[in-house]
Coordinates of C-alpha atoms in Angstrom, one line a residue:
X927 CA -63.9 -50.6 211.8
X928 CA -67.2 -49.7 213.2
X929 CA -67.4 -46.3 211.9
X930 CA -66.0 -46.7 208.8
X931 CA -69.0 -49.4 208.5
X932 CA -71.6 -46.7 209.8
X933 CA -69.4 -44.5 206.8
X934 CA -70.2 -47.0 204.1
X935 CA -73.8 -47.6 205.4
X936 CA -74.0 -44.0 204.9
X937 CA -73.2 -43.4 201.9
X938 CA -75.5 -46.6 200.8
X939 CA -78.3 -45.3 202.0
X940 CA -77.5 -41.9 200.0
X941 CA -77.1 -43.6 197.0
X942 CA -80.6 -44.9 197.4
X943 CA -81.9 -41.7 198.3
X944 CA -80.1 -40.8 194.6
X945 CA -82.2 -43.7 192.7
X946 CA -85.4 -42.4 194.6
X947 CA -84.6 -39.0 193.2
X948 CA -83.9 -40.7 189.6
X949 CA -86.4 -42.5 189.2
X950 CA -89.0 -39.9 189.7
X951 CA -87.3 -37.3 187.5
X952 CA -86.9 -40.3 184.6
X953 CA -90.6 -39.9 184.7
X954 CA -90.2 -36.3 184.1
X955 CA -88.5 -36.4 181.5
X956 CA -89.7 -39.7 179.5
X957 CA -93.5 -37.5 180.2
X958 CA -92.2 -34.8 177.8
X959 CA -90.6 -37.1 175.2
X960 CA -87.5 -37.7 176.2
X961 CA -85.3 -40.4 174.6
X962 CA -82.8 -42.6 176.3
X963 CA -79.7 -43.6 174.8
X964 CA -76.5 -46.3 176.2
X965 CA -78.7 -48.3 178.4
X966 CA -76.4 -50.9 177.9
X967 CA -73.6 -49.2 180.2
X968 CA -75.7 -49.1 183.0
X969 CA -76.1 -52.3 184.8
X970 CA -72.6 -53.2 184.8
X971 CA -72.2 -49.5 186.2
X972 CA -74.7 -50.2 189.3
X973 CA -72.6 -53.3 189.6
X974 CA -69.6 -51.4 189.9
X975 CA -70.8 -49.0 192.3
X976 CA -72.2 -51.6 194.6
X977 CA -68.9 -53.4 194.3
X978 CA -67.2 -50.3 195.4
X979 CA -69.3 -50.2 199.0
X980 CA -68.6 -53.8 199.3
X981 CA -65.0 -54.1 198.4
X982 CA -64.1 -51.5 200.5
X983 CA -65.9 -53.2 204.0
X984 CA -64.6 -56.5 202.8
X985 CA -60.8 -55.2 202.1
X986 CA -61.0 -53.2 205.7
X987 CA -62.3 -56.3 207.2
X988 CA -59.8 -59.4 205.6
X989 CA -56.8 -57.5 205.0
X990 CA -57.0 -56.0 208.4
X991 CA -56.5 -52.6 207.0
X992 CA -55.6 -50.1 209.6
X993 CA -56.6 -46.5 210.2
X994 CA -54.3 -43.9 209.1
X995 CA -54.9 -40.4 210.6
X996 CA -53.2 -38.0 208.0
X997 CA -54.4 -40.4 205.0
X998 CA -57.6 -41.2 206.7
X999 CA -59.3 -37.7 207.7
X1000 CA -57.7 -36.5 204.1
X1001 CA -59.8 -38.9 202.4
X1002 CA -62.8 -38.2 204.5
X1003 CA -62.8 -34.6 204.0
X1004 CA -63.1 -35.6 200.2
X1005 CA -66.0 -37.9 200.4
X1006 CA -67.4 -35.0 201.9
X1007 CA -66.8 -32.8 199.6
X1008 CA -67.4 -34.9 196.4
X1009 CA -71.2 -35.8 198.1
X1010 CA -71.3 -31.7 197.8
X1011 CA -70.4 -31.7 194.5
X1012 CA -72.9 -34.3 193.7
X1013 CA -76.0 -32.6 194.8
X1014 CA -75.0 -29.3 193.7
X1015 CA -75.3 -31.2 190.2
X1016 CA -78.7 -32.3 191.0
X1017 CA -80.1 -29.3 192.8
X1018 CA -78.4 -27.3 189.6
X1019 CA -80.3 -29.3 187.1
X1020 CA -83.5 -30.0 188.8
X1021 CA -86.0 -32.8 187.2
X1022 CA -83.5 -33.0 184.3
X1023 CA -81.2 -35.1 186.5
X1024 CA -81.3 -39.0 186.8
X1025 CA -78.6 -41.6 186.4
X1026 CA -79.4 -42.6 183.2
X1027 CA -78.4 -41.0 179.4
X1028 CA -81.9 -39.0 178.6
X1029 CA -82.0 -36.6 176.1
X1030 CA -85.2 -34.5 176.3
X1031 CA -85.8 -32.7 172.8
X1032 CA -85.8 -28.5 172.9
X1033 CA -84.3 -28.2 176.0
X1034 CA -81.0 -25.9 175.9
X1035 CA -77.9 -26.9 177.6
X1036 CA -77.6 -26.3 181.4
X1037 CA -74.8 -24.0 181.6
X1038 CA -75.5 -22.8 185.6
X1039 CA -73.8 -24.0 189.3
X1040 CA -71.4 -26.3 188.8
X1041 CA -71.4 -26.7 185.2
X1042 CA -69.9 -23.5 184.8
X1043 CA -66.7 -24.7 186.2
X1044 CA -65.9 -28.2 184.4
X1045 CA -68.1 -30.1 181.5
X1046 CA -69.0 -33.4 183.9
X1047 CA -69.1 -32.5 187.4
X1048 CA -70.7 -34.9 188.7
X1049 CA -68.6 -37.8 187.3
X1050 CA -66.1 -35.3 189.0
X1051 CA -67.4 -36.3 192.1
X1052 CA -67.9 -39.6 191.3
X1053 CA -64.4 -40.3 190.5
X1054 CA -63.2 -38.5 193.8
X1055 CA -65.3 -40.3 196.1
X1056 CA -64.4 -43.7 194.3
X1057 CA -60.7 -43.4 195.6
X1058 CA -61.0 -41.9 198.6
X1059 CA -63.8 -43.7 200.0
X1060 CA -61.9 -46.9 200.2
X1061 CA -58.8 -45.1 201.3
X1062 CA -60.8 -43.6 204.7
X1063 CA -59.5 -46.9 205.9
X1064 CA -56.8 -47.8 203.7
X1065 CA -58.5 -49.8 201.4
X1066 CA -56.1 -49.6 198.2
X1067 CA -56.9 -52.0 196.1
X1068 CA -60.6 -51.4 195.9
X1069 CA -59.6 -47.8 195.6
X1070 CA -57.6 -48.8 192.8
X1071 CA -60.0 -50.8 191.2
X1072 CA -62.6 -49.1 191.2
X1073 CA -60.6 -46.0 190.0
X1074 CA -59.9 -48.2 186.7
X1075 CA -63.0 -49.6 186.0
X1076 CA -64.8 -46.7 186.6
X1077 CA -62.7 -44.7 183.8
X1078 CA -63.0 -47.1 181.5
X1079 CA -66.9 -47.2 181.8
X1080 CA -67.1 -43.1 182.0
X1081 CA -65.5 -43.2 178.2
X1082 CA -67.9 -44.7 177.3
X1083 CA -70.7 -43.4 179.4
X1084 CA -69.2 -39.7 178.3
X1085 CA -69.2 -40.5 174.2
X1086 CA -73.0 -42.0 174.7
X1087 CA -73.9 -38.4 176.1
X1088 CA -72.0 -36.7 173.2
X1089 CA -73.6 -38.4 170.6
X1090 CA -77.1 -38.4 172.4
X1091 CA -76.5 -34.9 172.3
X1092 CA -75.7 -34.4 168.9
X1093 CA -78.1 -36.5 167.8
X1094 CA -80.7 -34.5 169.6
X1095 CA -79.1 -31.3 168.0
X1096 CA -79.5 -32.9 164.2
X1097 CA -82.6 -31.8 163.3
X1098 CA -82.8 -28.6 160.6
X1099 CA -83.7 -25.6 161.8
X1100 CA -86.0 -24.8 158.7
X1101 CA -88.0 -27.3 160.8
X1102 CA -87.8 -26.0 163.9
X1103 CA -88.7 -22.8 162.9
X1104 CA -91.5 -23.5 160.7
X1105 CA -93.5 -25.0 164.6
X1106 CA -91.5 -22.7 166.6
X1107 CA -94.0 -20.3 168.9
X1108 CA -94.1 -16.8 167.4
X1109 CA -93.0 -18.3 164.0
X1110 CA -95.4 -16.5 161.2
X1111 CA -95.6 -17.8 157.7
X1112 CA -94.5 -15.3 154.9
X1113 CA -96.7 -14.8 152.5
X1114 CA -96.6 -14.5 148.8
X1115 CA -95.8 -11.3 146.8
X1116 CA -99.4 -10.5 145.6
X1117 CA -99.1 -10.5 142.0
X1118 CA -98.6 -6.8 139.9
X1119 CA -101.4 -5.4 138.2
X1120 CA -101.8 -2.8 135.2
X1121 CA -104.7 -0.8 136.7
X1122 CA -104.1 2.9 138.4
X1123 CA -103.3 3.0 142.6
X1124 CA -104.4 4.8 144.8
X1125 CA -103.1 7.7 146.1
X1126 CA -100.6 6.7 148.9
X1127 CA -102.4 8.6 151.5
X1128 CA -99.9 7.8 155.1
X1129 CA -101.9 8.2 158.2
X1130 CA -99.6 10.1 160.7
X1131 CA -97.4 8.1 163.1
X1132 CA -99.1 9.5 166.1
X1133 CA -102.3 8.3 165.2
X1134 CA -101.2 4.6 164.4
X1135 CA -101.3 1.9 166.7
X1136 CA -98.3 0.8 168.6
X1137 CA -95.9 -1.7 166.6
X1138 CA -93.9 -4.8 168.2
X1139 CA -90.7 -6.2 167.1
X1140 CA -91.9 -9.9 168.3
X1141 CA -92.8 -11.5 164.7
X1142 CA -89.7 -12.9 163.6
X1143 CA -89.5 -16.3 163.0
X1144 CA -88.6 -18.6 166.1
X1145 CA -89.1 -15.8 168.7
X1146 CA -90.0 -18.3 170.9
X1147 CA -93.6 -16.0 172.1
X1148 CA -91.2 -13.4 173.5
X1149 CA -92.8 -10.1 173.4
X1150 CA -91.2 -7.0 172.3
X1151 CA -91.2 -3.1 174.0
X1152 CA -93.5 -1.3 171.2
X1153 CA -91.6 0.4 169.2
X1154 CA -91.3 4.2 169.7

């Protein structure tokens, strides 16, 4: 019972080293106009995931749980892994992770590290750890619980993301492109004229300056090779 307290502990004191983490990069991102969405979901799911640490000492400890070796070192070696999993996430997308829904506008999809593999890694992890945390020390029914609850709140956590998403995606791109970096105005056709032109004299192409294919509209400030 000891070390499955020192276990729980543990992980505690990493999920606080998570909010630390949050909180500065929900600075980050609410610095560069980000926009929050669902903040409704939250509290009840910081309840839920305090419950978890605290069912599962209080399960051990009332219902005199007992150690299991094959069930026991199974589950640890996923906590383990799912703590990987976790911070892969947040190593993968930097100051654009937190534990809250916040869409910053013009930022593209992370598509890198674990993302590559599965749409929602880290509620991936969160999900594994939620069962097998418990079940280190045969904890069921908080396993079990939690493993409910928790899906029930990630359907709704997951649609708030998809229409945050969407939302963020709405806006035209005749818009977009008309502030984009690189974007150039086109201008009008100069109106036609009666009077005699001059003679189309061409300079040779060696003797003109070197041209760049970077002046289409939302380049972005990306540079072109000149062209040969």
């Amino acid at each position: 019972m000891f070390w499955f307290t020192a276990l729980v502990l543990l992980v505690g004191v990493e999920r606080l080293v998570e909010l630390v983490v949050s909180k500065r990069n929900t600075r980050w991102s609410l610095e560069r106009g980000g926009v929050e969405h669902g903040f409704g979901h939250y509290p009840p799911m910081v309840v839920l995931h305090t419950g978890l640490l605290l069912g599962a000492l209080l399960e051990v400890g009332l219902a005199d749980r007992e150690f299991s070796p094959v069930l026991g070192w199974t589950m640890l070696l996923l906590v383990v892994a799912s703590q990987g999993l976790r911070w892969w996430c947040i190593h993968t997308l930097g100051p654009r992770w937190n534990t809250r829904v916040i869409v910053v506008p013009g930022l593209p999809l992370v598509a890198g590290g674990p993302y590559r593999l599965m749409r929602h890694p880290n509620y991936v992890a969160v999900a594994v750890e939620g069962l097998a945390l418990p079940l280190v020390h045969g904890a069921w029914i908080t396993g079990v619980v939690f493993t409910l609850l928790n899906a029930a709140l990630m359907v709704v956590r997951i649609r708030c993301e998809d229409e945050a998403l969407r939302s963020a995606s709405s806006t035209p791109r005749d818009a977009e492109a008309s502030t984009a970096p690189g974007h150039k105005p086109v201008a009008p056709a100069a109106p036609t004229s009666s009077a005699p032109t001059a003679p189309d004299v061409r300079t040779p192409r060696s003797a003109r300056p070197a041209e760049t294919a970077a002046n289409s509209a939302g380049d972005g400030g990306r540079s072109a090779d000149p062209a040969p």
